[in-house]
Each structure stands twice: as structure tokens, then as C-alpha cells.
JSON list of C-alpha atoms in Angstrom, two decimals:
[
{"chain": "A", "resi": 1, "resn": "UNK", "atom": "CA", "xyz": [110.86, 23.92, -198.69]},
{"chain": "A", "resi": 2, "resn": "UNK", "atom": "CA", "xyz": [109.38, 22.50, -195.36]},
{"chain": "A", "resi": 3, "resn": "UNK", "atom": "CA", "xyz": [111.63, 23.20, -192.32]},
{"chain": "A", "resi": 4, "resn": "UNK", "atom": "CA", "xyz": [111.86, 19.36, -191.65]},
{"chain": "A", "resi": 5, "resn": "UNK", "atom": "CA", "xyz": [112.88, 19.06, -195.90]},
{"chain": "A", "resi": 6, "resn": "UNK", "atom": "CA", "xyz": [115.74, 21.74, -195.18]},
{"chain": "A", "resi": 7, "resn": "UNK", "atom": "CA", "xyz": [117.22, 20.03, -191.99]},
{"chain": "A", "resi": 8, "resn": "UNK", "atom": "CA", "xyz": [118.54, 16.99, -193.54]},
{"chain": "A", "resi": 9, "resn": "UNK", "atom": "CA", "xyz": [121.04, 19.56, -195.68]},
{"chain": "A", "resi": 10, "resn": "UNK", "atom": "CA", "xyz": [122.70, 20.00, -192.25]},
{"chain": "A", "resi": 11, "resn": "UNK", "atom": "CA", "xyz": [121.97, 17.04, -190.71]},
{"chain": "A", "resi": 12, "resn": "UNK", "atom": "CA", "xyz": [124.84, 15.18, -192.04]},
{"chain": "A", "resi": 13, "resn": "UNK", "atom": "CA", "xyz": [127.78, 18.13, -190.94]},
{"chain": "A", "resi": 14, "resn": "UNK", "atom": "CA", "xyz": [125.98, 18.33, -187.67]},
{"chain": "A", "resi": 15, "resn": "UNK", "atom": "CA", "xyz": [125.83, 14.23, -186.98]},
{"chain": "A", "resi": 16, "resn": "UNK", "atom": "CA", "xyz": [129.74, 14.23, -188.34]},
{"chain": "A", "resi": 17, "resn": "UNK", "atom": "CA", "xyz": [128.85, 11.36, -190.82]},
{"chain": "A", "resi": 18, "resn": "UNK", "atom": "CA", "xyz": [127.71, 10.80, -193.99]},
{"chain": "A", "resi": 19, "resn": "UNK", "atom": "CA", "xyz": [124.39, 9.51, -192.71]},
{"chain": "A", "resi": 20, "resn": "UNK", "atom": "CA", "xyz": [122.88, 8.34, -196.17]},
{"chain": "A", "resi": 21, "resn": "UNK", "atom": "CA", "xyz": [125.70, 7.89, -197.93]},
{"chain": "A", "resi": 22, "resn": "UNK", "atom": "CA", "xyz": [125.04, 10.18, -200.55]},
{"chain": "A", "resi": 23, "resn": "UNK", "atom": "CA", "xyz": [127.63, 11.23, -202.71]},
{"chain": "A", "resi": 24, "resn": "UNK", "atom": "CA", "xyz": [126.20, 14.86, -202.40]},
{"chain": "A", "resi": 25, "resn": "UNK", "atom": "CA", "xyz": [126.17, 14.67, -198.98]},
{"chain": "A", "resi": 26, "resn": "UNK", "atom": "CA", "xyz": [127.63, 18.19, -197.92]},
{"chain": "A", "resi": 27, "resn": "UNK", "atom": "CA", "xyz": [129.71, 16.34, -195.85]},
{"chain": "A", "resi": 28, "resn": "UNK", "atom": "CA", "xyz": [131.50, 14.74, -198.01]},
{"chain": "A", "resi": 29, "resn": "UNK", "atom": "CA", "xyz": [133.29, 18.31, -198.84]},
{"chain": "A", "resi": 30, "resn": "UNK", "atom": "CA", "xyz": [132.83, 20.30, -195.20]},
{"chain": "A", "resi": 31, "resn": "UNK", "atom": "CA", "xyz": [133.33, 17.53, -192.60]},
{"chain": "A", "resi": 32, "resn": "UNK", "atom": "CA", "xyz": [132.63, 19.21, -189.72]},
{"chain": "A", "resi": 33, "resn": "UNK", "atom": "CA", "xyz": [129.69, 20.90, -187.75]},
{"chain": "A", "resi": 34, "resn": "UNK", "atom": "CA", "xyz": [128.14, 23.84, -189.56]},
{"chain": "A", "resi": 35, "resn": "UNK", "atom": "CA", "xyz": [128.63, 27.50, -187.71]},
{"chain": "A", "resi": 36, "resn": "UNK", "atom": "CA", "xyz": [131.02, 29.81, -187.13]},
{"chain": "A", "resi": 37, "resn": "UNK", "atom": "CA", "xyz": [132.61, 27.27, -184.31]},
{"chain": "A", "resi": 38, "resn": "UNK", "atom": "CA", "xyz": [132.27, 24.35, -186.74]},
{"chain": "A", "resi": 39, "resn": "UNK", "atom": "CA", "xyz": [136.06, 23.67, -186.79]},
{"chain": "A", "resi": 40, "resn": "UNK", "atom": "CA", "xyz": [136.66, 24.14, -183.34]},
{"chain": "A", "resi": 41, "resn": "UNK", "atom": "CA", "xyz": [138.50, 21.19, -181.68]},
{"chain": "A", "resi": 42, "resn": "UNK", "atom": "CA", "xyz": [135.67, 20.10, -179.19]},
{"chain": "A", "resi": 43, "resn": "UNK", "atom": "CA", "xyz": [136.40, 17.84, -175.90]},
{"chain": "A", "resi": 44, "resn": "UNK", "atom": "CA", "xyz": [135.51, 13.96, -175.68]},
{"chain": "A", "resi": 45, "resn": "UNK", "atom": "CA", "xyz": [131.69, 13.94, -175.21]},
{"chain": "A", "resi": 46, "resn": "UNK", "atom": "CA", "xyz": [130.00, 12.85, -172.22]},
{"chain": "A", "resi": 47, "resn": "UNK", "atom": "CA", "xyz": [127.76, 9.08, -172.03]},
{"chain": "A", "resi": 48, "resn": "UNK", "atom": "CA", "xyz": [124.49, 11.89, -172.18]},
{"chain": "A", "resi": 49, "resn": "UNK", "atom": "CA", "xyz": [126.00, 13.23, -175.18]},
{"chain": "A", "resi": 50, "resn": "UNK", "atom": "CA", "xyz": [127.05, 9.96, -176.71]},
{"chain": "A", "resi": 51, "resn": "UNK", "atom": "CA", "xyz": [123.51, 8.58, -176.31]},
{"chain": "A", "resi": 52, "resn": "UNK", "atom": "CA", "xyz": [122.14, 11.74, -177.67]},
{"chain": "A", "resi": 53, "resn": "UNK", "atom": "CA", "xyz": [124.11, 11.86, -180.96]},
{"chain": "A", "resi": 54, "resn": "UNK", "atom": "CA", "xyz": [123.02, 8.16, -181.77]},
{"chain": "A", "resi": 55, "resn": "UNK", "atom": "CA", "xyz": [119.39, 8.68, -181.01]},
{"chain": "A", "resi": 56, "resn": "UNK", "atom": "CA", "xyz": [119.65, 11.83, -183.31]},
{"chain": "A", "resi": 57, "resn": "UNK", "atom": "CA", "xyz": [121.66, 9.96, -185.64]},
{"chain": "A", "resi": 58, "resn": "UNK", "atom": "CA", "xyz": [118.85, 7.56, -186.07]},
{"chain": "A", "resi": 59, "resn": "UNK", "atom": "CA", "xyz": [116.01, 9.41, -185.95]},
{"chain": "A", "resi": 60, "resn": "UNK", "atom": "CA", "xyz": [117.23, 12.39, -188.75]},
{"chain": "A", "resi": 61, "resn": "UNK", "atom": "CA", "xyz": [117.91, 8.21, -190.76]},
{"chain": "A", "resi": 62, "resn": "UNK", "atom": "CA", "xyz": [114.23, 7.38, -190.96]},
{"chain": "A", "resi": 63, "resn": "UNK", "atom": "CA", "xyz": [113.35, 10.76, -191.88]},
{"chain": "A", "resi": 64, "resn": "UNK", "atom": "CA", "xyz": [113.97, 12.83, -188.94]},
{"chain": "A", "resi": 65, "resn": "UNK", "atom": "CA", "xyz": [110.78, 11.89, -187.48]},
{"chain": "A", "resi": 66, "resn": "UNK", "atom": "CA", "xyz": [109.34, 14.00, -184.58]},
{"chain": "A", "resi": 67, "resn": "UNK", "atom": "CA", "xyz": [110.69, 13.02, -181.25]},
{"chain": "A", "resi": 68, "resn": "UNK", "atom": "CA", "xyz": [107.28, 11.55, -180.04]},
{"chain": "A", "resi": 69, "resn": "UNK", "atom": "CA", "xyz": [106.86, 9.40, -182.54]},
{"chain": "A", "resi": 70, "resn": "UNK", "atom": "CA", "xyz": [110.12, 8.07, -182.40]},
{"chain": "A", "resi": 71, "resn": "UNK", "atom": "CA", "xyz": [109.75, 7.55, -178.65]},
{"chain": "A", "resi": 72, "resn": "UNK", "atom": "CA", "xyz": [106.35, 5.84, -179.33]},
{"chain": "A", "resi": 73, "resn": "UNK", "atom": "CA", "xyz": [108.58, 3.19, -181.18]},
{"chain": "A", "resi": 74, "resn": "UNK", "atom": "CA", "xyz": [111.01, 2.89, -178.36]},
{"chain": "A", "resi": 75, "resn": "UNK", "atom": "CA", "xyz": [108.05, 2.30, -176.28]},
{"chain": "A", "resi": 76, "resn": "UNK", "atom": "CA", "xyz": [106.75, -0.59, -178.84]},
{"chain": "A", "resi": 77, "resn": "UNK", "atom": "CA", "xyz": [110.28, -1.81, -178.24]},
{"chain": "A", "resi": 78, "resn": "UNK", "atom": "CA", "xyz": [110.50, -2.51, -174.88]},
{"chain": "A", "resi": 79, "resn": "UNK", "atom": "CA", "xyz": [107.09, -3.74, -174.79]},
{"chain": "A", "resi": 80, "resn": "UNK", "atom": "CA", "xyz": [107.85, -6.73, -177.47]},
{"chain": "A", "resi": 81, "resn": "UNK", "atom": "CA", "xyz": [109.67, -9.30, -176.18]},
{"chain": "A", "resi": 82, "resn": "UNK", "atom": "CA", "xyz": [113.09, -10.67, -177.09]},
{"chain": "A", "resi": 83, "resn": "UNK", "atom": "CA", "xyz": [115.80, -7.94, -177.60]},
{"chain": "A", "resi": 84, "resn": "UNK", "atom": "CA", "xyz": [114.92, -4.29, -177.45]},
{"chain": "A", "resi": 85, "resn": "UNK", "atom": "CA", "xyz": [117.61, -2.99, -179.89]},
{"chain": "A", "resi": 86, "resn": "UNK", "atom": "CA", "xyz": [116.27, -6.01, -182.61]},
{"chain": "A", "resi": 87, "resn": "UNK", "atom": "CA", "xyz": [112.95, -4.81, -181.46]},
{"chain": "A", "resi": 88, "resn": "UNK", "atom": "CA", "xyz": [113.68, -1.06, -182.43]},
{"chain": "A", "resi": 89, "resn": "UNK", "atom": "CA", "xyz": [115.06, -1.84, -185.57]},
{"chain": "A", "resi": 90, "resn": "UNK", "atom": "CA", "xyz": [112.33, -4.24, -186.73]},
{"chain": "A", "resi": 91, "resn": "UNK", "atom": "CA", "xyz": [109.91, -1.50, -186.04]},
{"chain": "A", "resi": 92, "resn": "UNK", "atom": "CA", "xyz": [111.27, 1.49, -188.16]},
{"chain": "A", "resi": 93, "resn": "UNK", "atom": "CA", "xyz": [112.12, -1.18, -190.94]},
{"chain": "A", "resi": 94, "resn": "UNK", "atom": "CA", "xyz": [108.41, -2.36, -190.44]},
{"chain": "A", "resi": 95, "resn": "UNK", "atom": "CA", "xyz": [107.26, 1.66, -191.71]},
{"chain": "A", "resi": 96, "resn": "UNK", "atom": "CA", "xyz": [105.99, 2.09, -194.68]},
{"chain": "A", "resi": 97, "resn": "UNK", "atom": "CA", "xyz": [107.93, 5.05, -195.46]},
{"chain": "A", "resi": 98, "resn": "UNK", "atom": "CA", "xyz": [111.06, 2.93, -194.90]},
{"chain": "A", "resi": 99, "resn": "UNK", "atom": "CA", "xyz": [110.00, 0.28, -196.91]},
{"chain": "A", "resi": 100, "resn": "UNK", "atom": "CA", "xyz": [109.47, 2.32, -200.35]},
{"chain": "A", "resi": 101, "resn": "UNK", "atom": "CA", "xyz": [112.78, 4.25, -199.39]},
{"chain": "A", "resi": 102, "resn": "UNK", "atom": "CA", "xyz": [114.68, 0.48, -199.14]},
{"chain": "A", "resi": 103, "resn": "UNK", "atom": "CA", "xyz": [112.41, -1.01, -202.32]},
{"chain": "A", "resi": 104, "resn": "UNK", "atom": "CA", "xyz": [114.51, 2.23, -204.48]},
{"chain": "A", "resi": 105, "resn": "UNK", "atom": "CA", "xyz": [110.62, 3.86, -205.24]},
{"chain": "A", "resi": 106, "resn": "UNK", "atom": "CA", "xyz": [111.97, 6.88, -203.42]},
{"chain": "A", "resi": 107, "resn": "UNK", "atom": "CA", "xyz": [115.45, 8.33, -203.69]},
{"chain": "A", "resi": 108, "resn": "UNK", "atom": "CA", "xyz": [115.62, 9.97, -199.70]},
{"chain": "A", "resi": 109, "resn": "UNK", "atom": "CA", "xyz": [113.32, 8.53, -197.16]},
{"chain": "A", "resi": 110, "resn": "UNK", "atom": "CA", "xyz": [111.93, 12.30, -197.31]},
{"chain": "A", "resi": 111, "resn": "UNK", "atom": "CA", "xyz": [110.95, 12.01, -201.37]},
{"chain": "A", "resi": 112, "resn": "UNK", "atom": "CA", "xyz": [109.35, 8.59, -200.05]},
{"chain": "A", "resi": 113, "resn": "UNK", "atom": "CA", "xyz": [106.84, 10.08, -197.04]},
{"chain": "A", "resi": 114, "resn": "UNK", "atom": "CA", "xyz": [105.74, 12.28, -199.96]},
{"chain": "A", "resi": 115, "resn": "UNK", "atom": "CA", "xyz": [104.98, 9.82, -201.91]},
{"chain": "A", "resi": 116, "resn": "UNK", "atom": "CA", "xyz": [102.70, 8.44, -199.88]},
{"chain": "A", "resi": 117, "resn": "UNK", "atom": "CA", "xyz": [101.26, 11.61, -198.36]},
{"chain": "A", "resi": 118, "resn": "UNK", "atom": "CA", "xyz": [100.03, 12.25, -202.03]},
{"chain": "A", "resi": 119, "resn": "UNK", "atom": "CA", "xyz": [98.43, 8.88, -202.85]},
{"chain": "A", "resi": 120, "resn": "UNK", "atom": "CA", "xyz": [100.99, 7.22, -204.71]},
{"chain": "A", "resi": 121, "resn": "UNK", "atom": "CA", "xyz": [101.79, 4.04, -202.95]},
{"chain": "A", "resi": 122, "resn": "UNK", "atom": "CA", "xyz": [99.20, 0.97, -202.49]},
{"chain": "A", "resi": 123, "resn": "UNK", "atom": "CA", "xyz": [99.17, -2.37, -199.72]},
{"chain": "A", "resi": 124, "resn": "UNK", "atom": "CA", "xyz": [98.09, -5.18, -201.03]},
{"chain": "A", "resi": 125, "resn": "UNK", "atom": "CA", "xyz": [95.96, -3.15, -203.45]},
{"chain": "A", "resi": 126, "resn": "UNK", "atom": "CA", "xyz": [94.90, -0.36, -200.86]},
{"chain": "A", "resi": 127, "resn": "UNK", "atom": "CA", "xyz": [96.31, 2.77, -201.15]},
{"chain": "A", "resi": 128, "resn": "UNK", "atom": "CA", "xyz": [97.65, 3.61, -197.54]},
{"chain": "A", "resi": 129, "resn": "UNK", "atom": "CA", "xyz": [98.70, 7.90, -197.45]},
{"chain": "A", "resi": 130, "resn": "UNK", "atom": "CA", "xyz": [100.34, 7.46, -194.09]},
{"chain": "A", "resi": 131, "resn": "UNK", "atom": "CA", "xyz": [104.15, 6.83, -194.23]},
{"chain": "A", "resi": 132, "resn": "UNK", "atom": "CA", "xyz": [104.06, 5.12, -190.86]},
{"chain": "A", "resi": 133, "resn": "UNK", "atom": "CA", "xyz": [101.50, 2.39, -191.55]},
{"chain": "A", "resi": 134, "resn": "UNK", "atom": "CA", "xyz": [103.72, -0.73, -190.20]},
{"chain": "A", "resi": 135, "resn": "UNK", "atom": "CA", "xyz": [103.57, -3.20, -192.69]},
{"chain": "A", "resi": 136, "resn": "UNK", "atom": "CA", "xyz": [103.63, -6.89, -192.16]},
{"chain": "A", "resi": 137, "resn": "UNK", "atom": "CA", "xyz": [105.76, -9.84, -193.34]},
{"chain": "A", "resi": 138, "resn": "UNK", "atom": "CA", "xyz": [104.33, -11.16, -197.27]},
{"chain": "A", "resi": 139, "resn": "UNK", "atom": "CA", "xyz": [102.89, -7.70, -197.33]},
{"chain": "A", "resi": 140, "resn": "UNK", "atom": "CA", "xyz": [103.13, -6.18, -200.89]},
{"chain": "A", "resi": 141, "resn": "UNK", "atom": "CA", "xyz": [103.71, -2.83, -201.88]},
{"chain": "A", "resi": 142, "resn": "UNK", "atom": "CA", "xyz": [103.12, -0.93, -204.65]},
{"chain": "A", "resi": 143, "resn": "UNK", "atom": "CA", "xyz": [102.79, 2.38, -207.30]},
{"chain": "A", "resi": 144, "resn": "UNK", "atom": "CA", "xyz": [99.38, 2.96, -208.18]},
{"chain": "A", "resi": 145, "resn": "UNK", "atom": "CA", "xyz": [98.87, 2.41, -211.95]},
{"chain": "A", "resi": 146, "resn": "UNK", "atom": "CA", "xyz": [98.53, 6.01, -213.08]},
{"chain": "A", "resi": 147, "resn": "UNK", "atom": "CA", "xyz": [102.13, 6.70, -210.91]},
{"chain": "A", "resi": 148, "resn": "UNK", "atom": "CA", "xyz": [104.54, 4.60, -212.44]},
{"chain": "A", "resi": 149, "resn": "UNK", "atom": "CA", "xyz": [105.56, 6.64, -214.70]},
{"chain": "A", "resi": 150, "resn": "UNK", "atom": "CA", "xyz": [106.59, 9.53, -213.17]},
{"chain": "A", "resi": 151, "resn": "UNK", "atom": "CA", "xyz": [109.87, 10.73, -213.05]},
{"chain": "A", "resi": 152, "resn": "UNK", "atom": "CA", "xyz": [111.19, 10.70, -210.39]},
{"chain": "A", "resi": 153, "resn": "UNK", "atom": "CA", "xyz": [110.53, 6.69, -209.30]},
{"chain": "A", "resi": 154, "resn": "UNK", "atom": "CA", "xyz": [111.77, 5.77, -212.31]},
{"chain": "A", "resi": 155, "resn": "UNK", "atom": "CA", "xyz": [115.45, 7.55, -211.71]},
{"chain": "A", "resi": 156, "resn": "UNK", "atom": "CA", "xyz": [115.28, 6.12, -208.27]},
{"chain": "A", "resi": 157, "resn": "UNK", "atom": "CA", "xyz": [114.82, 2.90, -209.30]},
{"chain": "A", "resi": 158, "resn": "UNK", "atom": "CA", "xyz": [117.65, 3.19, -211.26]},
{"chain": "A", "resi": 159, "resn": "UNK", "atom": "CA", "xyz": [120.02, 4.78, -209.50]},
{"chain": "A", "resi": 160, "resn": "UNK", "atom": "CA", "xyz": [123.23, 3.27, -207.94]},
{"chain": "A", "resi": 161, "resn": "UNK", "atom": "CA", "xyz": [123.37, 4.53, -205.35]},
{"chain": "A", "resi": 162, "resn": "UNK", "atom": "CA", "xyz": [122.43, 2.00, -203.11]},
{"chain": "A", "resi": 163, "resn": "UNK", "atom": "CA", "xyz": [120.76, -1.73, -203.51]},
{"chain": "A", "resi": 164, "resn": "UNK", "atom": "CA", "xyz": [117.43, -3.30, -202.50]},
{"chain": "A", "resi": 165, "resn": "UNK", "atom": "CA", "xyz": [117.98, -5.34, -199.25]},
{"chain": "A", "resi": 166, "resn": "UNK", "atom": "CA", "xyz": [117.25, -9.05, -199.65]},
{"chain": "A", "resi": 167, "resn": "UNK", "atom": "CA", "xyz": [114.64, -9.18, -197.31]},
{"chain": "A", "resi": 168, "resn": "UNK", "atom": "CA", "xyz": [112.42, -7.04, -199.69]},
{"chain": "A", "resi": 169, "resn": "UNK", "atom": "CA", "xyz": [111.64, -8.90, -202.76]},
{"chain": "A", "resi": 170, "resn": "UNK", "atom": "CA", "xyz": [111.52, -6.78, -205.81]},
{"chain": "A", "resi": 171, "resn": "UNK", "atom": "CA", "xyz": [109.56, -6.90, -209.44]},
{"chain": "A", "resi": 172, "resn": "UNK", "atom": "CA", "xyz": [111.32, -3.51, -210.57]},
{"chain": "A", "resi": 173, "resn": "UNK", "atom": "CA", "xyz": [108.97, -4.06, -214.28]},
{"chain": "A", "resi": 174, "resn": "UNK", "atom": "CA", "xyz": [105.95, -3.99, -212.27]},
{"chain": "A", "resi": 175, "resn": "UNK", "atom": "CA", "xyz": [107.07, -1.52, -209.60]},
{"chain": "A", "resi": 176, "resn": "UNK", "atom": "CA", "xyz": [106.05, -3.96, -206.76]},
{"chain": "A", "resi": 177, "resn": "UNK", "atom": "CA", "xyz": [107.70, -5.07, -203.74]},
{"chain": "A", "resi": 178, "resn": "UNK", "atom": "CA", "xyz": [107.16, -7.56, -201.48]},
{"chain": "A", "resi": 179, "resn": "UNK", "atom": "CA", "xyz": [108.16, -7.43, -197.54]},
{"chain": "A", "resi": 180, "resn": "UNK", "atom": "CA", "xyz": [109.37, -10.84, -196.98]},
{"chain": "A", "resi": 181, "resn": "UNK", "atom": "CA", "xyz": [110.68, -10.91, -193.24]},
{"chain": "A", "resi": 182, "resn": "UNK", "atom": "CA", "xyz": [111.11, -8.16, -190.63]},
{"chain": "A", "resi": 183, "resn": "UNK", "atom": "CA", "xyz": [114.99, -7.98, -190.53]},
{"chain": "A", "resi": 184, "resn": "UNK", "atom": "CA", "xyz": [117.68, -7.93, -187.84]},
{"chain": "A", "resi": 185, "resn": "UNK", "atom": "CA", "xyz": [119.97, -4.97, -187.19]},
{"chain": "A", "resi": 186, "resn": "UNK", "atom": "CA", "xyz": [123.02, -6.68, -189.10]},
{"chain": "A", "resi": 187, "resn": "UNK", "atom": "CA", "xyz": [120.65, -7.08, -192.56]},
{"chain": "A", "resi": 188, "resn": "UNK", "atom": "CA", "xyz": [119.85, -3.43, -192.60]},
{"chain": "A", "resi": 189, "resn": "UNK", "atom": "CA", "xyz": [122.67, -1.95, -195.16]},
{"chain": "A", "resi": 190, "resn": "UNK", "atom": "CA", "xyz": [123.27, 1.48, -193.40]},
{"chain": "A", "resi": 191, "resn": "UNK", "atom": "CA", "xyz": [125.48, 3.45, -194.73]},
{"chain": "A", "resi": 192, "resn": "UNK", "atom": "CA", "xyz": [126.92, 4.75, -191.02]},
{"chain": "A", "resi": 193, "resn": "UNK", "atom": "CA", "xyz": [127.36, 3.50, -188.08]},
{"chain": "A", "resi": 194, "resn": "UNK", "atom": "CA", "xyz": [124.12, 2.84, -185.96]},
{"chain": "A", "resi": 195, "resn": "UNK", "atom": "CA", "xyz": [124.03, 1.91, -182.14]},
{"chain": "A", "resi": 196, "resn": "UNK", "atom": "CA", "xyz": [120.81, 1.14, -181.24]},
{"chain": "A", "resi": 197, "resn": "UNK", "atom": "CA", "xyz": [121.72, 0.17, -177.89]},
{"chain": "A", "resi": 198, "resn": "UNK", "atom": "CA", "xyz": [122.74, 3.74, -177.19]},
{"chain": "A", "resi": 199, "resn": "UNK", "atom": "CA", "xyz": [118.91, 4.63, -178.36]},
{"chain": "A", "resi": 200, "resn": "UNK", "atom": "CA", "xyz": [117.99, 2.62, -175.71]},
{"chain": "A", "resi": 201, "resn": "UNK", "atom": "CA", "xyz": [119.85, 3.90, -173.37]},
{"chain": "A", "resi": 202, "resn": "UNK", "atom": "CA", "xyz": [119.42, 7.02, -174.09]},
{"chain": "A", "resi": 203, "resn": "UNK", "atom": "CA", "xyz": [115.57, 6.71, -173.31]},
{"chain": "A", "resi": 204, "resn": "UNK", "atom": "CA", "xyz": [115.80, 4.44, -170.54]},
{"chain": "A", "resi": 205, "resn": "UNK", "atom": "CA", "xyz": [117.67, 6.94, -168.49]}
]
């Protein structure tokens, strides 16, 4: 198991939140912090520290992506016009990692990057290996032929555990999904709180 694979085990105690709602989310039994201090009764945090735990929060979401990629994004952000926190949020919906994690081919965001590390996944009848290719509105995404069998798509796809968001249009007998729109902060069906402003403040320090 990958050090990044392991994290998200701990992620959600650390965070204090259920961060994919999962119902095997180890916080659901042991909410608080892991460690030998884990229960202790800690003092309100400071604005750093609030800033900090939402960026965290939202990185370890989209797969607990390394911090200079997730900066990169910011960056993007702030360079687009119109509102920075729609901005941010447009971008990491825009990955392909996230899109195959919200179309239910994946069933963690982290089963989904390997996915398409190992040549499963095909745009518009490329196959793309690179979980942050941004994909574009009326884009379609797809298993490759010889993949849509396996296993474990076929339980995601089924599972409850969450729905398909209406802005990605779904054929679930063909195993194809269409990006229809790039979607604002208050479409995206997280499971936890997320404060994107506090991202962005965070980094614009």
C-alpha cells in the first residue's frame, strides 16, 4: 500500500469529519484525532489554523493531491476571471480523476487515479492515463471495451453510496459519461462541509 493510499485511513479522524461520507469511514466509530493526545480537549484554533484545516480538508477530497499541484490550481483560479472560489471548484471538478470518481466508475477518488494510471479510462475515444487531464464541457468519458467488466467498476456503479451529480450525464449500460457543464460550488454533493474561500485565503496570505 502506497503511503499516499494509507493516508486517507487517517485522514478522516485527523480532518474531524467524515470527509467522503463513507459508512466505513473510521470516523464514524473514533471521532477524534488519531494519537495518544487524540481526545485531548484542544483550544479554539487560530484564522492560520482555520485556513489550514480547509485547504487540507480539500485537498486529502480530490485525492490528497500533492501540495504543488493543488497550488497550481489555486493559481489557475485567480488567474480566470469571475469568482476565485467558483473558479477553484470548477477546476478540480474539471479533473479527470474527479470526473470518473463523480460518474460511480471508481468507488474512492484514489481507486479512480488508478484507473486511469493503468489505461482503463478513454476521452472521446482516446485513452488519457493521467488523472489530471481537465476535461471540457460535452466531453465524454469512458471504460475501454476490454475493462468493463471488471469487478470492481461494476460494484461501484452499483453501489449506494452516493449518486451521479446531474451535471454528468450517465449511460450506466454502456459505461459512458458525458461532462455536460463545469458546475458551481452549491451543485457539487459533498458529503462535508467545504469552504473554499478559506482555500483562498489560506494561499493568498
Amino acid at each position: 500500500m502506497t503511503k499516499r493510499l494509507a493516508s486517507k485511513h487517517k485522514a478522516d479522524r485527523r480532518l474531524k469529519t467524515n470527509l467522503w461520507g463513507r459508512p466505513k469511514s473510521p470516523f464514524n466509530s473514533r471521532n477524534y484525532p488519531p494519537g495518544q493526545h487524540g481526545k485531548a480537549k484542544k483550544g479554539k484554533p487560530s484564522d492560520f489554523g482555520t485556513q489550514l484545516e480547509a485547504k487540507q480538508k480539500m485537498k486529502f477530497y480530490y485525492g490528497n493531491m500533492n501540495e504543488r499541484q493543488f497550488r497550481n490550481i489555486y493559481l489557475k483560479a485567480i488567474q480566470k476571471r469571475g469568482n476565485t472560489s467558483e473558479n477553484l471548484i470548477g477546476f478540480l471538478e474539471s479533473r479527470l480523476d474527479t470526473i470518473v470518481y463523480r460518474a460511480k466508475f471508481a468507488i474512492t477518488v484514489f481507486a479512480s487515479r488508478q484507473l486511469i494510471n493503468h489505461g482503463h479510462v478513454r476521452v472521446n475515444g482516446k485513452k488519457v492515463n493521467i488523472p489530471s487531464f481537465m476535461v471540457k464541457p460535452e466531453d465524454t468519458i469512458e471504460i475501454r471495451d476490454k475493462s468493463k467488466e471488471l469487478t470492481s467498476i461494476a460494484g461501484a456503479i452499483v453501489t449506494k453510496e452516493r449518486e451521479v451529480p446531474e451535471y454528468i450525464q450517465m449511460d450506466v449500460k454502456s459505461k459512458k459519461a458525458k461532462f455536460v457543464r463545469i458546475p458551481k460550488f452549491s451543485d457539487v454533493p459533498f458529503p462535508t462541509i467545504m469552504e473554499p474561500n478559506l482555500v483562498i485565503e489560506y494561499y493568498s496570505r
